XYZ file of C-alpha atoms in Angstrom:
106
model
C -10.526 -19.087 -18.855
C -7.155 -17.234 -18.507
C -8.979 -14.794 -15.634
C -9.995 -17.793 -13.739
C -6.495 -19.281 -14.094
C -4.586 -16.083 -13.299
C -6.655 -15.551 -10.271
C -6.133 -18.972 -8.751
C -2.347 -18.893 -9.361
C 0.160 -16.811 -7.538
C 2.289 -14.547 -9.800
C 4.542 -12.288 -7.509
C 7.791 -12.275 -8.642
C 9.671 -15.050 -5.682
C 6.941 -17.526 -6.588
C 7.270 -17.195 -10.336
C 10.049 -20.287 -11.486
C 10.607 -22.077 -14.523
C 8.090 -24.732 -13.729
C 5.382 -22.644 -12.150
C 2.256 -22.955 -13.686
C 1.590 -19.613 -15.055
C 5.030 -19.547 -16.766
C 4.275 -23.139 -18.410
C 0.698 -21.667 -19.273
C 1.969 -19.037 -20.710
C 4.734 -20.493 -22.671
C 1.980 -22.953 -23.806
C -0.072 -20.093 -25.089
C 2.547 -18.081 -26.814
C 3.801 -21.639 -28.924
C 0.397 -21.527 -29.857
C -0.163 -18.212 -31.207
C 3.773 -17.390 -32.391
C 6.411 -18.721 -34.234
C 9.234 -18.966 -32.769
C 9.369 -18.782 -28.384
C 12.381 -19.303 -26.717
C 12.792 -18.632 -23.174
C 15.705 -16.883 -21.282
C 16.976 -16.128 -17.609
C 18.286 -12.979 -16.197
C 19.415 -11.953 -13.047
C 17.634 -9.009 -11.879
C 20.187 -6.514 -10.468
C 18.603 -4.278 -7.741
C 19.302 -2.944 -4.030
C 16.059 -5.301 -2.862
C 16.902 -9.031 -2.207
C 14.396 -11.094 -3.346
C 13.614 -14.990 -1.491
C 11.968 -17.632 -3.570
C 9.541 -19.654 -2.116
C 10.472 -23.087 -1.884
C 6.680 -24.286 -2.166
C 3.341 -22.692 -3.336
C 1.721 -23.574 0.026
C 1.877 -19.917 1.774
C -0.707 -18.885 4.266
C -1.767 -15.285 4.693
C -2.775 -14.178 8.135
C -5.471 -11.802 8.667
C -6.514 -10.168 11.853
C -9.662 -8.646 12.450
C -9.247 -4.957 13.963
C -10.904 -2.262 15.310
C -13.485 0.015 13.433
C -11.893 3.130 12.402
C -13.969 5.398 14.481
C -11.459 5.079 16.750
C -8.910 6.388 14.489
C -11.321 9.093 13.748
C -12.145 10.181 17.179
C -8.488 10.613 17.919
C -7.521 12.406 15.064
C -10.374 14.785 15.999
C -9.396 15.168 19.619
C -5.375 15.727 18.422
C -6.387 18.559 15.964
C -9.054 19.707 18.324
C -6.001 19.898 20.893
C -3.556 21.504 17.938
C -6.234 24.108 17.056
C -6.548 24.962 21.197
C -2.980 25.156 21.410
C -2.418 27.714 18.166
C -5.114 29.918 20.062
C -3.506 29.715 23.299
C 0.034 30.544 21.648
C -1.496 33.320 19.307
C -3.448 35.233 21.537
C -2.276 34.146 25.329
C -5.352 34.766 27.443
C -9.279 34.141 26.296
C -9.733 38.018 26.590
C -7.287 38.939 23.761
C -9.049 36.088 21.955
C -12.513 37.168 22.689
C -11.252 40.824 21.803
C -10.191 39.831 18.632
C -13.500 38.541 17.668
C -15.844 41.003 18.081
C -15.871 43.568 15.256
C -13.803 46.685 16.030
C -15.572 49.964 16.570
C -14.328 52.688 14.527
């Protein structure tokens, strides 16, 4: 089946080339189903260079890493230590701080 195909064949742009198999494929299928199917190059202009790969045999490393509770506990400590300094900066000692929370007696 075409999902079974498509996800066993790579189809980023520098591994697509005239003879890659989902290009044939999919030529294939269109003569089928159309008239008339021509195919045509173009040079894609852009600021990006773009490397073709000479082969399909590409490897793609993984690397098993830390759980992110670690990234959790730090970005708890750094806005625990961000909200300590905004109080620190705000009010300047704990007893303006502490003044400032109980409810004012009018």
């Amino acid at each position: 089946s075409w999902a079974s195909f498509m996800g066993s064949s790579p189809r980023g742009f520098p591994f697509l080339t005239e003879e890659s198999p989902v290009s044939v494929e999919l030529e294939r299928a269109l003569r089928k189903h159309t008239f008339e199917v021509t195919r045509e190059s173009f040079q894609l202009e852009s600021v990006y260079k773009f490397y073709k790969s000479s082969t399909y045999a590409t490897t793609l490393t993984a690397f098993k890493v830390k759980s992110m509770s670690f990234d959790l506990l730090l970005s708890l400590a750094i806005m625990a230590y961000l909200l300590l300094l905004h109080l620190f900066l705000q009010y300047r000692s704990v007893g303006e701080f502490i003044k400032s929370l109980k409810p004012k007696k009018e």
